CSV table of C-alpha atoms in Angstrom, one decimal:
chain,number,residue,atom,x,y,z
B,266,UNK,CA,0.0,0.0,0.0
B,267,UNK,CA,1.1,3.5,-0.9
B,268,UNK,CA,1.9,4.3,3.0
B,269,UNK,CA,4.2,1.1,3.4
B,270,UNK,CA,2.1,-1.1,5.4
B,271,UNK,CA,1.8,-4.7,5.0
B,272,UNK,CA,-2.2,-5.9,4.5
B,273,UNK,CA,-3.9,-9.1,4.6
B,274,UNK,CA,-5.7,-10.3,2.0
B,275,UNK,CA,-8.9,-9.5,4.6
B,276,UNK,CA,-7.4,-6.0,5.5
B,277,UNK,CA,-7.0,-4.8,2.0
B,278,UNK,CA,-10.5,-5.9,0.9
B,279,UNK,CA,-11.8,-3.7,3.9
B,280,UNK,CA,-9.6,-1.1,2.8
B,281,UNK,CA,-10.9,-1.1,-0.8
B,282,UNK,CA,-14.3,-1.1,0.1
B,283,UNK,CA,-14.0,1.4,2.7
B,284,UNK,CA,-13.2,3.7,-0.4
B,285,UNK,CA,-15.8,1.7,-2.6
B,286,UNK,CA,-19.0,0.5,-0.3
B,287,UNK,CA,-21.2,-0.4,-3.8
B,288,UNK,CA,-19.0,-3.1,-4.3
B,289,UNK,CA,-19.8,-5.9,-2.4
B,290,UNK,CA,-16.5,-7.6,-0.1
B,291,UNK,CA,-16.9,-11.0,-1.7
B,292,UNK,CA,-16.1,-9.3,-5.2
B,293,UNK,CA,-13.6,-7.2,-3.7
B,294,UNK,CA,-11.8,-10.3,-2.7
B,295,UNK,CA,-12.3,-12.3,-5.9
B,296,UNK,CA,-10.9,-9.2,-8.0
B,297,UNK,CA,-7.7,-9.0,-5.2
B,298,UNK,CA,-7.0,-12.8,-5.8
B,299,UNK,CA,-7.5,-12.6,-9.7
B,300,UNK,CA,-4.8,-9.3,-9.6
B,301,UNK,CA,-2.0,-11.2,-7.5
B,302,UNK,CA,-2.4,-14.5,-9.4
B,303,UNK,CA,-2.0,-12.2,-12.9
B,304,UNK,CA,1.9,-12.9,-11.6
B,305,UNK,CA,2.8,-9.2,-12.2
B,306,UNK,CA,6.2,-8.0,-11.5
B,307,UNK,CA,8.6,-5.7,-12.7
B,308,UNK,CA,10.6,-6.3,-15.8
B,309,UNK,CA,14.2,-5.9,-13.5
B,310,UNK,CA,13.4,-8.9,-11.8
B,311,UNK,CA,15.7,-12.2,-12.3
B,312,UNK,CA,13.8,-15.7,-12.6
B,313,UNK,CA,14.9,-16.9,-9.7
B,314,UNK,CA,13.2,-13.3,-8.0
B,315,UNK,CA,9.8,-14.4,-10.6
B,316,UNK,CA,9.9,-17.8,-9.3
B,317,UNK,CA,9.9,-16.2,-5.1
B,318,UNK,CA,7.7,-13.6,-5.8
B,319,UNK,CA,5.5,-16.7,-7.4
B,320,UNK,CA,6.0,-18.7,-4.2
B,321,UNK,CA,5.0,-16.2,-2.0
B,322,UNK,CA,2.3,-14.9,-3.9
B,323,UNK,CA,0.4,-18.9,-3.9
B,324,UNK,CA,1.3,-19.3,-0.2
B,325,UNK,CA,-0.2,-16.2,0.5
B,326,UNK,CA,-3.1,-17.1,-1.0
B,327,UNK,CA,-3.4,-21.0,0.1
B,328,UNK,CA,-3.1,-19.3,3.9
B,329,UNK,CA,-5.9,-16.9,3.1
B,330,UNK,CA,-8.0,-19.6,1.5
B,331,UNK,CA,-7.3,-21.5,5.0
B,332,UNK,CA,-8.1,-19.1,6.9
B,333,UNK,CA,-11.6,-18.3,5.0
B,334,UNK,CA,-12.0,-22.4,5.3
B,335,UNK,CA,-11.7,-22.3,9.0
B,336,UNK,CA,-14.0,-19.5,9.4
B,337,UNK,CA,-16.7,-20.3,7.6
B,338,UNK,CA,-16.5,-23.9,9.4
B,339,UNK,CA,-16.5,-22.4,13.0
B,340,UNK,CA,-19.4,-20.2,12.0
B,341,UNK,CA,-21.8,-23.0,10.3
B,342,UNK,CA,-21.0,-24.7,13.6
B,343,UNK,CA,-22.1,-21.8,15.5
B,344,UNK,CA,-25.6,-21.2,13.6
B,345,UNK,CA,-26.2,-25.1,13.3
């Protein structure tokens, strides 16, 4: 983000739709996931650089998809 902070896939959807309210947070966070798998990354970088930033980018991903899992478990146990 332009201020240097690191955001979760979670924080950043908030962020955007703080700014964007019409759009609902599920599509938020299906538009965020499409960008980052798009693989961008700046021309300068090596392969071995594409290939981490690749890494990184999936794990961060898997964990957030984990994380969703979990949470929508513990919350259909909840309203069961």
């Amino acid at each position: 983000w332009d201020v240097g902070k690191r955001l979760s896939i979670d924080e950043s959807v908030q962020r955007i739709h703080a700014d964007y309210p019409e759009f609902p947070l599920a599509l938020i966070e299906t538009q965020l996931i499409g960008w980052l798998e798009m693989e961008f990354a700046p021309e300068s970088y090596s392969q071995e650089q594409l290939h981490e930033l690749d890494r990184l980018t999936e794990q961060w991903i898997d964990d957030h998809n984990r994380e969703r899992k979990v949470w929508c478990n513990s919350m259909r146990t909840q309203h069961s």
